[in-house]
Structures are given as structure tokens and as C-alpha cells.
Amino acid sequence: MTLLLAVTCAVAVGNIYFPQAIIPLVAAGLHASPDSASLAVTATQAGYTAGMFLLVPLGDRLPYRSFLVALLALTGLGLLAAGCAPTLPLLIAASALIGLTTVAAQVVGPLAAGLVAADRRGAVIGGMLSGSIGGMLLARTFSGTLGEWLGWRVPYLAAAALALLLAGVLARTVPVAPPTSRQRYPALLTGSLRLLHTEPDLRRSCLYQATVFAGFSAVWTCLSLLLTGPVYGMGAEAVGLLALVGGATMLCTPLAGRLVDRHGPEPVNLVCMLAVLVSAAVLAAGAWGGIPGLTALVVGTLLLDVAMQSGMVANQARVYALRSDARSRLNTGYMTCAYLGGSAGSWLGVRAYGQAGWWGVCTLVALLTVLALVRHIVALCSRRPGATGSQSRVAVENQPIRPR
């Protein structure tokens, strides 16, 4: 079941990223400019953001199996419509539907957390995140290769077939579990904001992930500027090749999950933050250029990717332990804050690069991480003797959902 849910995460996340590789083919096929064709990617990402806010909280109100199947079926229909779209406006509209409904990965996380005991939750979350990373990394290669061979429509049609097939498989295999909440839809939508107000550990996890993800986004946004600039003089494809280094995180996140199960999220978070600080120092050497600088970029980005994703495992384990009846709403608040941090990091990174070059970007990463570290140390020092954070909640909140 864990493997099947990880594949579901990979397929859902891949739908956000695979259109990026075929924009030139879409532009040529629909006789549009590349800038206009890129609106399909923008529509997918905007739809995904809306789906996280509008649909993911329903995971607390609807049975997981039927909700997942419905999301994948709608995604498959959207992909089918995109693959058959005769004009660019229709492709953009279909892309918005794809983004809106391909939020299955954000529903799978709370589902998987509820199906296992608390002492295995970290490992399962790591497995789900590993699937998401795999989908993100492989989607562009899959669509680019298939599109070059058979045209831009084929990746959409192949993804549609995969989503619909997966919907059929999940309809037969996911256990039936009762909804954890009976609140009405408007209350669910505002529930994430209320939880951010009432749950200190949720706010703390949001701060950790938002700051680290901001540094991560700043680095990857500005890497293309560094590699294609006068220091290295490489092409844009160099950034894509460097991104493949992040594939190692697929192996590291399950390990991080097992460490969270064994030692709790606090020490894992601390190690990850320290690793991000080290990665900032290593990445700063990338400003030298040449082979030494390129080596520093490879090592630094790998360390940054592993630390950021492993920290996400620890944070989600902490968040899911807070309220067993509100995991989807907790995840909505957490992921929204993380993405807001990433967006802010991209904006800040470009401005730091313009003012101080690559050194400025690495300094920004260090400062953001120090902010999270200070908050983490304050939390550890203020903890009451004998308390164990989210693990001190009543035992029933950590019990798995029993399928009927």
C-alpha cells in the first residue's frame, strides 16, 4: 500500500512539472509564441495553489478512497482535454483544471499518516515524499523525450491514461476509512487559519519550512543566473543537469523518516538546519568559478536538497501528530506557508543576487536558517521538563485509522 501511495504522489506531482519541458513543442504545434504557450504552465501552477486551499481540506470531510479516486479521475479528464485541445486558450483552461485537481499528493500524506501507528509515521511520510521527488525529477525527462518523438500531445495523453488507471487501482485497494470531521465546507476552509492560531507546533513547523524553503528557492532561482553568467558561461541546460543531483534525496527521505520515528522530529530538524548552514558556506565557494566552483555547487546543492526535504519529513511528522481529526487542514496550512516562503525566497534571492552577486544569495540562505535555528533553540529551552512536544498528546490521536 505504501508503494502504491508513493506512486500516486509521483504521478500527481509530475503533472505539475512535465508541461514545462514541452512548451516549445506546444508553441510550434499551436502556432503560438513561447511566452503565450508558457501560460499553460502558469495556469497549472495557479490551479494547484487554488486546489491546495479549496480541495485539500475536504480530506477531513470526505472518505479518503472516494476523494482520491475522484481527484485522479478529474485530473485524467483534464489531461485528456489538454491533449486534445485544438487551440491554446482551451489548453490553458484544461491546464487550470489539471492543476486544481492534481492535489492527490497533499491528500495522500494525511491518509498515509492515519493508516499507520505513530512509531512508523515518519518512515511512511518519507516514502511519500520520496515518491513526490521522483515524480518531480522524472516528469520533465518523460515528457521531453516523449514529446520530441511523438509530439506534444502524447505526454498529456499518456499522463491521462496513467491517472485514470491509477484511479481504478485505488478504487479497489485503498481501505475504506470514515471521515474524521463533519464540519461544513466553509468551516473547513477557515479551519487551517484557526489551527495556525491555536496550534503553536504548527506555527513553528511552518516557520521552519518556510525559511528553509525560501533559501532553497533563492538558490535554485539564482543558479541559472550564475551558471549562464560570465563566471561559468554555460547554457540553460546546465541547471537541469545540476537538478538531477537532487535525485539522491529519494533515498535520503525514507532514512530521515526512520530517524524521526526513532528520535523524534526535534533532533532531526536541528541537524537539517545545521546542514543548510553548511550548504550555504559550501555554495558560496561556487562564486570562484572553474572546476572547484562547480564542484562546490554540486556538493552544496545536494546537501541543501537533502537537508530541506529531510526537514520537511520531520515537520510533517510533527504536524500530523497534532490533531488526528484535522490532518488535511493542518497540511493545508503547513504547505501554504511553505509555498509562500518559497515564493518570497525566489523574490529575495533575485534581489540579493542583483545587489551582491552569488555571495549575497548564500548570505540570505544563512540568515534565513539562523532565524529558524533561533526559534528552534527557544522552543527547546522553553519546553517543560517531561514534555515531548506533539508526542505528549493523548494516545488516541496517534492511533491509525482502522479500515472497515
mmCIF file of C-alpha atoms in Angstrom:
data_model
loop_
_atom_site.group_PDB
_atom_site.id
_atom_site.type_symbol
_atom_site.label_atom_id
_atom_site.label_comp_id
_atom_site.label_asym_id
_atom_site.label_seq_id
_atom_site.Cartn_x
_atom_site.Cartn_y
_atom_site.Cartn_z
ATOM 1 C CA MET A 1 0.000 0.000 0.000
ATOM 2 C CA THR A 2 2.842 2.405 0.842
ATOM 3 C CA LEU A 3 4.424 1.854 -2.579
ATOM 4 C CA LEU A 4 1.106 2.437 -4.342
ATOM 5 C CA LEU A 5 0.512 5.671 -2.444
ATOM 6 C CA ALA A 6 4.082 6.814 -3.221
ATOM 7 C CA VAL A 7 3.392 6.196 -6.927
ATOM 8 C CA THR A 8 0.208 8.248 -6.576
ATOM 9 C CA CYS A 9 2.279 11.120 -5.174
ATOM 10 C CA ALA A 10 4.748 10.803 -8.058
ATOM 11 C CA VAL A 11 2.008 10.896 -10.707
ATOM 12 C CA ALA A 12 0.176 13.812 -9.082
ATOM 13 C CA VAL A 13 3.286 15.949 -8.606
ATOM 14 C CA GLY A 14 4.618 15.041 -12.047
ATOM 15 C CA ASN A 15 1.530 16.580 -13.659
ATOM 16 C CA ILE A 16 2.652 19.983 -12.391
ATOM 17 C CA TYR A 17 6.139 19.740 -13.859
ATOM 18 C CA PHE A 18 6.002 17.767 -17.112
ATOM 19 C CA PRO A 19 4.429 20.590 -19.201
ATOM 20 C CA GLN A 20 7.499 22.740 -18.562
ATOM 21 C CA ALA A 21 9.627 20.578 -20.867
ATOM 22 C CA ILE A 22 7.303 20.719 -23.878
ATOM 23 C CA ILE A 23 6.436 24.427 -24.064
ATOM 24 C CA PRO A 24 8.471 24.957 -27.286
ATOM 25 C CA LEU A 25 6.674 21.974 -28.856
ATOM 26 C CA VAL A 26 3.291 23.340 -27.747
ATOM 27 C CA ALA A 27 4.144 26.745 -29.207
ATOM 28 C CA ALA A 28 5.105 25.232 -32.547
ATOM 29 C CA GLY A 29 2.137 22.870 -32.638
ATOM 30 C CA LEU A 30 -0.476 25.529 -31.841
ATOM 31 C CA HIS A 31 1.267 28.308 -33.807
ATOM 32 C CA ALA A 32 1.768 30.483 -30.750
ATOM 33 C CA SER A 33 4.729 32.274 -29.216
ATOM 34 C CA PRO A 34 6.683 30.513 -26.453
ATOM 35 C CA ASP A 35 5.610 33.248 -24.000
ATOM 36 C CA SER A 36 1.960 32.590 -24.792
ATOM 37 C CA ALA A 37 2.403 28.810 -24.631
ATOM 38 C CA SER A 38 4.038 29.124 -21.196
ATOM 39 C CA LEU A 39 0.674 30.312 -19.864
ATOM 40 C CA ALA A 40 -0.306 26.635 -19.794
ATOM 41 C CA VAL A 41 2.383 26.049 -17.160
ATOM 42 C CA THR A 42 1.311 29.155 -15.251
ATOM 43 C CA ALA A 43 -2.323 28.006 -15.295
ATOM 44 C CA THR A 44 -1.318 24.586 -13.943
ATOM 45 C CA GLN A 45 0.627 26.131 -11.057
ATOM 46 C CA ALA A 46 -2.127 28.636 -10.254
ATOM 47 C CA GLY A 47 -4.689 25.841 -10.279
ATOM 48 C CA TYR A 48 -2.510 23.778 -7.932
ATOM 49 C CA THR A 49 -2.296 26.627 -5.433
ATOM 50 C CA ALA A 50 -6.082 27.041 -5.572
ATOM 51 C CA GLY A 51 -6.558 23.279 -5.192
ATOM 52 C CA MET A 52 -4.453 23.189 -2.033
ATOM 53 C CA PHE A 53 -6.681 25.805 -0.433
ATOM 54 C CA LEU A 54 -10.063 24.783 -1.853
ATOM 55 C CA LEU A 55 -9.895 20.986 -2.089
ATOM 56 C CA VAL A 56 -7.283 19.555 0.297
ATOM 57 C CA PRO A 57 -9.267 20.477 3.471
ATOM 58 C CA LEU A 58 -12.077 18.236 2.164
ATOM 59 C CA GLY A 59 -9.834 15.293 3.040
ATOM 60 C CA ASP A 60 -11.111 15.687 6.610
ATOM 61 C CA ARG A 61 -14.759 15.645 5.491
ATOM 62 C CA LEU A 62 -14.895 13.037 2.707
ATOM 63 C CA PRO A 63 -13.874 9.351 2.725
ATOM 64 C CA TYR A 64 -10.272 9.210 1.525
ATOM 65 C CA ARG A 65 -10.794 6.487 -1.068
ATOM 66 C CA SER A 66 -13.649 8.128 -2.938
ATOM 67 C CA PHE A 67 -11.974 11.547 -2.668
ATOM 68 C CA LEU A 68 -8.680 10.279 -4.109
ATOM 69 C CA VAL A 69 -10.410 8.392 -6.911
ATOM 70 C CA ALA A 70 -12.485 11.457 -7.819
ATOM 71 C CA LEU A 71 -9.406 13.711 -7.867
ATOM 72 C CA LEU A 72 -7.425 11.338 -10.094
ATOM 73 C CA ALA A 73 -10.398 10.807 -12.431
ATOM 74 C CA LEU A 74 -10.888 14.565 -12.835
ATOM 75 C CA THR A 75 -7.143 15.007 -13.375
ATOM 76 C CA GLY A 76 -7.222 12.304 -16.046
ATOM 77 C CA LEU A 77 -10.114 14.014 -17.818
ATOM 78 C CA GLY A 78 -8.296 17.343 -17.649
ATOM 79 C CA LEU A 79 -5.155 15.779 -19.133
ATOM 80 C CA LEU A 80 -7.229 14.152 -21.856
ATOM 81 C CA ALA A 81 -8.832 17.501 -22.683
ATOM 82 C CA ALA A 82 -5.409 19.174 -22.770
ATOM 83 C CA GLY A 83 -4.018 16.520 -25.095
ATOM 84 C CA CYS A 84 -6.926 17.040 -27.484
ATOM 85 C CA ALA A 85 -7.102 20.853 -27.196
ATOM 86 C CA PRO A 86 -7.294 22.418 -30.695
ATOM 87 C CA THR A 87 -6.364 25.921 -29.502
ATOM 88 C CA LEU A 88 -4.133 27.491 -26.876
ATOM 89 C CA PRO A 89 -6.995 29.029 -24.807
ATOM 90 C CA LEU A 90 -8.593 25.603 -24.451
ATOM 91 C CA LEU A 91 -5.217 24.124 -23.428
ATOM 92 C CA ILE A 92 -4.813 26.839 -20.793
ATOM 93 C CA ALA A 93 -8.310 26.152 -19.433
ATOM 94 C CA ALA A 94 -7.621 22.407 -19.284
ATOM 95 C CA SER A 95 -4.279 23.110 -17.582
ATOM 96 C CA ALA A 96 -6.048 25.076 -14.843
ATOM 97 C CA LEU A 97 -8.325 22.075 -14.232
ATOM 98 C CA ILE A 98 -5.307 19.753 -14.108
ATOM 99 C CA GLY A 99 -3.604 21.945 -11.512
ATOM 100 C CA LEU A 100 -6.767 22.300 -9.436
ATOM 101 C CA THR A 101 -7.355 18.549 -9.164
ATOM 102 C CA THR A 102 -3.810 17.128 -9.131
ATOM 103 C CA VAL A 103 -3.505 17.713 -5.378
ATOM 104 C CA ALA A 104 -3.684 13.996 -4.621
ATOM 105 C CA ALA A 105 -0.203 14.058 -3.070
ATOM 106 C CA GLN A 106 -1.447 16.513 -0.428
ATOM 107 C CA VAL A 107 -4.361 14.176 0.331
ATOM 108 C CA VAL A 108 -2.233 11.017 0.363
ATOM 109 C CA GLY A 109 0.017 12.384 3.130
ATOM 110 C CA PRO A 110 -2.715 12.683 5.790
ATOM 111 C CA LEU A 111 -4.220 9.370 4.601
ATOM 112 C CA ALA A 112 -0.910 7.505 4.959
ATOM 113 C CA ALA A 113 -0.259 9.119 8.353
ATOM 114 C CA GLY A 114 -3.610 7.833 9.593
ATOM 115 C CA LEU A 115 -3.148 4.280 8.323
ATOM 116 C CA VAL A 116 -0.061 3.555 10.444
ATOM 117 C CA ALA A 117 0.884 3.714 14.095
ATOM 118 C CA ALA A 118 2.699 6.775 15.404
ATOM 119 C CA ASP A 119 6.049 4.974 15.626
ATOM 120 C CA ARG A 120 6.024 4.301 11.850
ATOM 121 C CA ARG A 121 4.614 7.632 10.692
ATOM 122 C CA GLY A 122 7.951 9.271 9.899
ATOM 123 C CA ALA A 123 9.089 6.423 7.644
ATOM 124 C CA VAL A 124 5.804 6.477 5.742
ATOM 125 C CA ILE A 125 5.923 10.259 5.292
ATOM 126 C CA GLY A 126 9.488 9.897 3.998
ATOM 127 C CA GLY A 127 8.309 7.316 1.482
ATOM 128 C CA MET A 128 5.518 9.588 0.237
ATOM 129 C CA LEU A 129 7.934 12.492 -0.124
ATOM 130 C CA SER A 130 10.365 10.242 -1.980
ATOM 131 C CA GLY A 131 7.612 9.474 -4.485
ATOM 132 C CA SER A 132 6.875 13.180 -4.934
ATOM 133 C CA ILE A 133 10.551 13.924 -5.552
ATOM 134 C CA GLY A 134 10.732 11.123 -8.100
ATOM 135 C CA GLY A 135 7.717 12.492 -9.941
ATOM 136 C CA MET A 136 9.178 15.985 -9.952
ATOM 137 C CA LEU A 137 12.562 14.847 -11.280
ATOM 138 C CA LEU A 138 11.362 12.324 -13.861
ATOM 139 C CA ALA A 139 8.366 14.227 -15.245
ATOM 140 C CA ARG A 140 10.390 16.654 -17.359
ATOM 141 C CA THR A 141 12.550 13.889 -18.830
ATOM 142 C CA PHE A 142 9.495 11.749 -19.555
ATOM 143 C CA SER A 143 7.549 14.498 -21.316
ATOM 144 C CA GLY A 144 10.525 15.982 -23.141
ATOM 145 C CA THR A 145 11.620 12.659 -24.614
ATOM 146 C CA LEU A 146 8.104 11.530 -25.494
ATOM 147 C CA GLY A 147 7.245 14.933 -26.942
ATOM 148 C CA GLU A 148 10.311 15.004 -29.167
ATOM 149 C CA TRP A 149 9.494 11.570 -30.548
ATOM 150 C CA LEU A 150 5.719 11.717 -30.925
ATOM 151 C CA GLY A 151 4.593 15.336 -30.499
ATOM 152 C CA TRP A 152 3.451 17.499 -27.594
ATOM 153 C CA ARG A 153 0.008 15.894 -27.256
ATOM 154 C CA VAL A 154 1.328 12.425 -26.427
ATOM 155 C CA PRO A 155 2.734 13.298 -22.957
ATOM 156 C CA TYR A 156 -0.674 14.679 -21.963
ATOM 157 C CA LEU A 157 -2.489 11.611 -23.281
ATOM 158 C CA ALA A 158 -0.023 9.222 -21.627
ATOM 159 C CA ALA A 159 -0.362 11.071 -18.311
ATOM 160 C CA ALA A 160 -4.166 10.917 -18.672
ATOM 161 C CA ALA A 161 -4.069 7.149 -19.161
ATOM 162 C CA LEU A 162 -1.786 6.777 -16.134
ATOM 163 C CA ALA A 163 -4.037 8.921 -13.894
ATOM 164 C CA LEU A 164 -7.207 7.067 -14.924
ATOM 165 C CA LEU A 165 -5.514 3.674 -14.474
ATOM 166 C CA LEU A 166 -4.321 4.702 -11.023
ATOM 167 C CA ALA A 167 -7.834 5.863 -10.111
ATOM 168 C CA GLY A 168 -9.169 2.408 -10.956
ATOM 169 C CA VAL A 169 -6.462 0.674 -8.921
ATOM 170 C CA LEU A 170 -7.000 2.900 -5.862
ATOM 171 C CA ALA A 171 -10.762 2.323 -6.035
ATOM 172 C CA ARG A 172 -10.072 -1.354 -5.351
ATOM 173 C CA THR A 173 -7.127 -1.197 -2.969
ATOM 174 C CA VAL A 174 -7.385 1.805 -0.616
ATOM 175 C CA PRO A 175 -9.171 0.771 2.594
ATOM 176 C CA VAL A 176 -12.449 2.465 3.435
ATOM 177 C CA ALA A 177 -11.985 4.815 6.367
ATOM 178 C CA PRO A 178 -14.653 7.053 7.895
ATOM 179 C CA PRO A 179 -14.289 10.844 7.636
ATOM 180 C CA THR A 180 -12.632 12.459 10.631
ATOM 181 C CA SER A 181 -14.794 15.601 10.606
ATOM 182 C CA ARG A 182 -18.414 16.521 9.951
ATOM 183 C CA GLN A 183 -17.847 20.250 9.632
ATOM 184 C CA ARG A 184 -19.373 22.108 6.713
ATOM 185 C CA TYR A 185 -17.223 23.223 3.800
ATOM 186 C CA PRO A 186 -16.904 26.924 4.835
ATOM 187 C CA ALA A 187 -15.731 25.833 8.282
ATOM 188 C CA LEU A 188 -13.162 23.528 6.693
ATOM 189 C CA LEU A 189 -11.805 26.367 4.549
ATOM 190 C CA THR A 190 -11.271 28.596 7.572
ATOM 191 C CA GLY A 191 -10.087 25.670 9.694
ATOM 192 C CA SER A 192 -6.461 25.980 8.581
ATOM 193 C CA LEU A 193 -6.335 29.593 9.737
ATOM 194 C CA ARG A 194 -7.864 28.658 13.083
ATOM 195 C CA LEU A 195 -5.357 25.845 13.530
ATOM 196 C CA LEU A 196 -2.495 28.227 12.780
ATOM 197 C CA HIS A 197 -3.839 30.387 15.601
ATOM 198 C CA THR A 198 -4.396 27.597 18.141
ATOM 199 C CA GLU A 199 -1.501 25.181 17.455
ATOM 200 C CA PRO A 200 1.963 26.547 18.384
ATOM 201 C CA ASP A 201 3.730 23.479 16.940
ATOM 202 C CA LEU A 202 2.007 24.054 13.597
ATOM 203 C CA ARG A 203 3.228 27.656 13.526
ATOM 204 C CA ARG A 204 6.707 26.505 14.478
ATOM 205 C CA SER A 205 6.813 23.876 11.731
ATOM 206 C CA CYS A 206 5.533 26.440 9.229
ATOM 207 C CA LEU A 207 8.303 28.853 10.198
ATOM 208 C CA TYR A 208 10.985 26.174 9.897
ATOM 209 C CA GLN A 209 9.856 25.027 6.471
ATOM 210 C CA ALA A 210 9.077 28.494 5.118
ATOM 211 C CA THR A 211 12.544 29.828 5.967
ATOM 212 C CA VAL A 212 14.458 26.789 4.711
ATOM 213 C CA PHE A 213 12.319 26.517 1.573
ATOM 214 C CA ALA A 214 12.847 30.240 0.973
ATOM 215 C CA GLY A 215 16.613 29.681 0.978
ATOM 216 C CA PHE A 216 16.209 26.622 -1.250
ATOM 217 C CA SER A 217 14.135 28.609 -3.763
ATOM 218 C CA ALA A 218 16.575 31.525 -3.696
ATOM 219 C CA VAL A 219 19.462 29.199 -4.586
ATOM 220 C CA TRP A 220 17.692 27.409 -7.429
ATOM 221 C CA THR A 221 16.237 30.635 -8.832
ATOM 222 C CA CYS A 222 19.657 32.289 -8.991
ATOM 223 C CA LEU A 223 21.686 29.254 -10.083
ATOM 224 C CA SER A 224 20.674 29.831 -13.705
ATOM 225 C CA LEU A 225 21.904 33.426 -13.428
ATOM 226 C CA LEU A 226 25.246 32.242 -12.062
ATOM 227 C CA LEU A 227 25.791 29.357 -14.493
ATOM 228 C CA THR A 228 24.786 31.304 -17.604
ATOM 229 C CA GLY A 229 26.630 34.434 -16.480
ATOM 230 C CA PRO A 230 30.258 35.454 -17.099
ATOM 231 C CA VAL A 231 31.667 33.287 -14.278
ATOM 232 C CA TYR A 232 30.731 29.987 -15.971
ATOM 233 C CA GLY A 233 29.257 30.901 -19.373
ATOM 234 C CA MET A 234 27.199 27.702 -19.605
ATOM 235 C CA GLY A 235 23.860 27.065 -21.267
ATOM 236 C CA ALA A 236 20.493 26.804 -19.578
ATOM 237 C CA GLU A 237 20.614 23.000 -19.794
ATOM 238 C CA ALA A 238 23.390 23.017 -17.174
ATOM 239 C CA VAL A 239 20.824 23.912 -14.496
ATOM 240 C CA GLY A 240 18.701 20.912 -15.493
ATOM 241 C CA LEU A 241 21.672 18.586 -15.247
ATOM 242 C CA LEU A 242 22.589 20.001 -11.846
ATOM 243 C CA ALA A 243 18.997 19.447 -10.682
ATOM 244 C CA LEU A 244 19.389 15.705 -11.312
ATOM 245 C CA VAL A 245 21.811 15.647 -8.373
ATOM 246 C CA GLY A 246 18.740 16.078 -6.187
ATOM 247 C CA GLY A 247 17.702 12.536 -7.102
ATOM 248 C CA ALA A 248 19.742 11.375 -4.117
ATOM 249 C CA THR A 249 17.051 12.821 -1.854
ATOM 250 C CA MET A 250 14.747 9.980 -2.969
ATOM 251 C CA LEU A 251 16.968 7.660 -0.944
ATOM 252 C CA CYS A 252 17.512 10.025 1.987
ATOM 253 C CA THR A 253 13.939 10.962 2.887
ATOM 254 C CA PRO A 254 12.884 7.423 3.944
ATOM 255 C CA LEU A 255 16.003 7.288 6.133
ATOM 256 C CA ALA A 256 15.081 10.661 7.629
ATOM 257 C CA GLY A 257 11.612 9.308 8.351
ATOM 258 C CA ARG A 258 13.033 6.336 10.254
ATOM 259 C CA LEU A 259 15.239 8.702 12.275
ATOM 260 C CA VAL A 260 12.176 10.796 13.131
ATOM 261 C CA ASP A 261 10.371 7.658 14.313
ATOM 262 C CA ARG A 262 13.338 6.710 16.484
ATOM 263 C CA HIS A 263 14.410 10.091 17.898
ATOM 264 C CA GLY A 264 11.502 12.464 17.253
ATOM 265 C CA PRO A 265 11.323 15.481 14.930
ATOM 266 C CA GLU A 266 13.298 17.910 17.115
ATOM 267 C CA PRO A 267 16.844 16.494 16.697
ATOM 268 C CA VAL A 268 16.242 15.764 13.012
ATOM 269 C CA ASN A 269 15.099 19.354 12.480
ATOM 270 C CA LEU A 270 18.180 20.642 14.270
ATOM 271 C CA VAL A 271 20.580 18.549 12.165
ATOM 272 C CA CYS A 272 18.807 19.628 8.970
ATOM 273 C CA MET A 273 19.089 23.312 9.845
ATOM 274 C CA LEU A 274 22.776 22.960 10.628
ATOM 275 C CA ALA A 275 23.225 21.126 7.323
ATOM 276 C CA VAL A 276 21.562 24.024 5.472
ATOM 277 C CA LEU A 277 24.024 26.406 7.139
ATOM 278 C CA VAL A 278 26.939 24.225 5.997
ATOM 279 C CA SER A 279 25.474 24.071 2.488
ATOM 280 C CA ALA A 280 25.367 27.889 2.370
ATOM 281 C CA ALA A 281 29.081 28.007 3.151
ATOM 282 C CA VAL A 282 29.887 25.344 0.549
ATOM 283 C CA LEU A 283 27.701 27.027 -2.091
ATOM 284 C CA ALA A 284 29.472 30.350 -1.506
ATOM 285 C CA ALA A 285 32.617 28.766 -2.977
ATOM 286 C CA GLY A 286 30.703 28.443 -6.242
ATOM 287 C CA ALA A 287 31.483 32.100 -6.877
ATOM 288 C CA TRP A 288 35.095 31.090 -7.639
ATOM 289 C CA GLY A 289 34.148 29.542 -10.959
ATOM 290 C CA GLY A 290 36.018 26.770 -12.759
ATOM 291 C CA ILE A 291 36.133 23.155 -11.614
ATOM 292 C CA PRO A 292 36.482 23.993 -7.882
ATOM 293 C CA GLY A 293 33.467 26.286 -8.016
ATOM 294 C CA LEU A 294 31.370 23.815 -9.974
ATOM 295 C CA THR A 295 32.273 21.058 -7.524
ATOM 296 C CA ALA A 296 31.168 23.303 -4.662
ATOM 297 C CA LEU A 297 27.838 23.904 -6.412
ATOM 298 C CA VAL A 298 27.239 20.183 -6.894
ATOM 299 C CA VAL A 299 28.077 19.316 -3.270
ATOM 300 C CA GLY A 300 26.270 22.345 -1.874
ATOM 301 C CA THR A 301 23.028 21.834 -3.804
ATOM 302 C CA LEU A 302 22.981 18.138 -2.908
ATOM 303 C CA LEU A 303 23.412 18.942 0.799
ATOM 304 C CA LEU A 304 20.776 21.675 0.587
ATOM 305 C CA ASP A 305 18.261 19.397 -1.149
ATOM 306 C CA VAL A 306 18.738 16.552 1.326
ATOM 307 C CA ALA A 307 18.504 18.883 4.336
ATOM 308 C CA MET A 308 15.402 20.691 3.063
ATOM 309 C CA GLN A 309 13.488 17.527 2.170
ATOM 310 C CA SER A 310 14.520 15.684 5.348
ATOM 311 C CA GLY A 311 13.424 18.682 7.392
ATOM 312 C CA MET A 312 10.058 18.505 5.648
ATOM 313 C CA VAL A 313 9.668 14.898 6.822
ATOM 314 C CA ALA A 314 10.329 15.958 10.411
ATOM 315 C CA ASN A 315 7.966 18.924 10.188
ATOM 316 C CA GLN A 316 5.123 16.919 8.654
ATOM 317 C CA ALA A 317 5.514 14.186 11.267
ATOM 318 C CA ARG A 318 5.156 16.837 13.967
ATOM 319 C CA VAL A 319 2.169 18.440 12.230
ATOM 320 C CA TYR A 320 0.260 15.196 11.607
ATOM 321 C CA ALA A 321 0.611 14.241 15.285
ATOM 322 C CA LEU A 322 -1.239 17.348 16.449
ATOM 323 C CA ARG A 323 -4.837 16.507 15.525
ATOM 324 C CA SER A 324 -5.896 13.180 14.036
ATOM 325 C CA ASP A 325 -9.268 14.669 13.068
ATOM 326 C CA ALA A 326 -7.793 17.610 11.132
ATOM 327 C CA ARG A 327 -4.740 16.325 9.292
ATOM 328 C CA SER A 328 -5.828 17.634 5.883
ATOM 329 C CA ARG A 329 -6.468 21.111 7.288
ATOM 330 C CA LEU A 330 -3.161 21.014 9.139
ATOM 331 C CA ASN A 331 -1.413 20.029 5.920
ATOM 332 C CA THR A 332 -3.166 22.838 4.025
ATOM 333 C CA GLY A 333 -1.901 25.443 6.477
ATOM 334 C CA TYR A 334 1.584 23.938 6.546
ATOM 335 C CA MET A 335 2.026 23.599 2.778
ATOM 336 C CA THR A 336 0.551 27.036 2.086
ATOM 337 C CA CYS A 337 3.073 28.634 4.429
ATOM 338 C CA ALA A 338 5.888 26.596 2.864
ATOM 339 C CA TYR A 339 4.964 27.709 -0.662
ATOM 340 C CA LEU A 340 4.604 31.323 0.441
ATOM 341 C CA GLY A 341 8.095 31.072 1.897
ATOM 342 C CA GLY A 342 9.394 29.614 -1.351
ATOM 343 C CA SER A 343 7.832 32.414 -3.382
ATOM 344 C CA ALA A 344 9.315 35.042 -1.068
ATOM 345 C CA GLY A 345 12.693 33.324 -1.263
ATOM 346 C CA SER A 346 12.738 33.474 -5.062
ATOM 347 C CA TRP A 347 11.905 37.189 -4.952
ATOM 348 C CA LEU A 348 14.510 37.941 -2.272
ATOM 349 C CA GLY A 349 17.130 35.784 -3.980
ATOM 350 C CA VAL A 350 16.957 37.674 -7.270
ATOM 351 C CA ARG A 351 17.336 40.970 -5.441
ATOM 352 C CA ALA A 352 20.222 39.678 -3.323
ATOM 353 C CA TYR A 353 21.936 38.461 -6.491
ATOM 354 C CA GLY A 354 21.462 41.860 -8.136
ATOM 355 C CA GLN A 355 22.929 43.685 -5.135
ATOM 356 C CA ALA A 356 25.734 41.363 -4.001
ATOM 357 C CA GLY A 357 26.002 38.536 -6.543
ATOM 358 C CA TRP A 358 26.184 34.880 -5.568
ATOM 359 C CA TRP A 359 27.698 35.749 -2.179
ATOM 360 C CA GLY A 360 24.540 37.724 -1.408
ATOM 361 C CA VAL A 361 22.333 34.713 -2.179
ATOM 362 C CA CYS A 362 24.357 32.436 0.098
ATOM 363 C CA THR A 363 24.273 35.053 2.864
ATOM 364 C CA LEU A 364 20.488 35.219 2.509
ATOM 365 C CA VAL A 365 20.265 31.422 2.920
ATOM 366 C CA ALA A 366 22.405 31.604 6.064
ATOM 367 C CA LEU A 367 20.369 34.441 7.595
ATOM 368 C CA LEU A 368 17.054 32.683 6.970
ATOM 369 C CA THR A 369 18.388 29.482 8.510
ATOM 370 C CA VAL A 370 19.727 31.305 11.576
ATOM 371 C CA LEU A 371 16.225 32.737 12.084
ATOM 372 C CA ALA A 372 14.778 29.211 12.132
ATOM 373 C CA LEU A 373 17.601 27.964 14.375
ATOM 374 C CA VAL A 374 16.997 30.698 16.953
ATOM 375 C CA ARG A 375 13.291 29.828 17.065
ATOM 376 C CA HIS A 376 14.155 26.139 17.420
ATOM 377 C CA ILE A 377 16.543 26.772 20.312
ATOM 378 C CA VAL A 378 13.980 28.983 22.065
ATOM 379 C CA ALA A 379 11.381 26.221 21.733
ATOM 380 C CA LEU A 380 13.747 23.616 23.190
ATOM 381 C CA CYS A 381 14.735 25.847 26.098
ATOM 382 C CA SER A 382 11.140 26.759 26.978
ATOM 383 C CA ARG A 383 9.880 23.182 26.958
ATOM 384 C CA ARG A 384 8.623 21.965 30.330
ATOM 385 C CA PRO A 385 10.504 19.043 31.924
ATOM 386 C CA GLY A 386 8.969 15.761 30.840
ATOM 387 C CA ALA A 387 7.093 17.244 27.880
ATOM 388 C CA THR A 388 7.768 15.783 24.467
ATOM 389 C CA GLY A 389 6.033 18.219 22.169
ATOM 390 C CA SER A 390 3.406 16.759 19.942
ATOM 391 C CA GLN A 391 4.136 13.267 21.248
ATOM 392 C CA SER A 392 2.638 14.230 24.617
ATOM 393 C CA ARG A 393 -0.877 14.345 23.161
ATOM 394 C CA VAL A 394 -3.369 11.733 24.150
ATOM 395 C CA ALA A 395 -2.652 8.321 22.725
ATOM 396 C CA VAL A 396 -5.849 8.110 20.731
ATOM 397 C CA GLU A 397 -4.722 10.924 18.423
ATOM 398 C CA ASN A 398 -1.718 8.861 17.386
ATOM 399 C CA GLN A 399 -3.644 5.701 16.586
ATOM 400 C CA PRO A 400 -4.054 4.635 12.947
ATOM 401 C CA ILE A 401 -7.406 4.908 11.232
ATOM 402 C CA ARG A 402 -8.963 1.468 11.288
ATOM 403 C CA PRO A 403 -10.347 0.478 7.867
ATOM 404 C CA ARG A 404 -13.822 -1.035 7.741
#
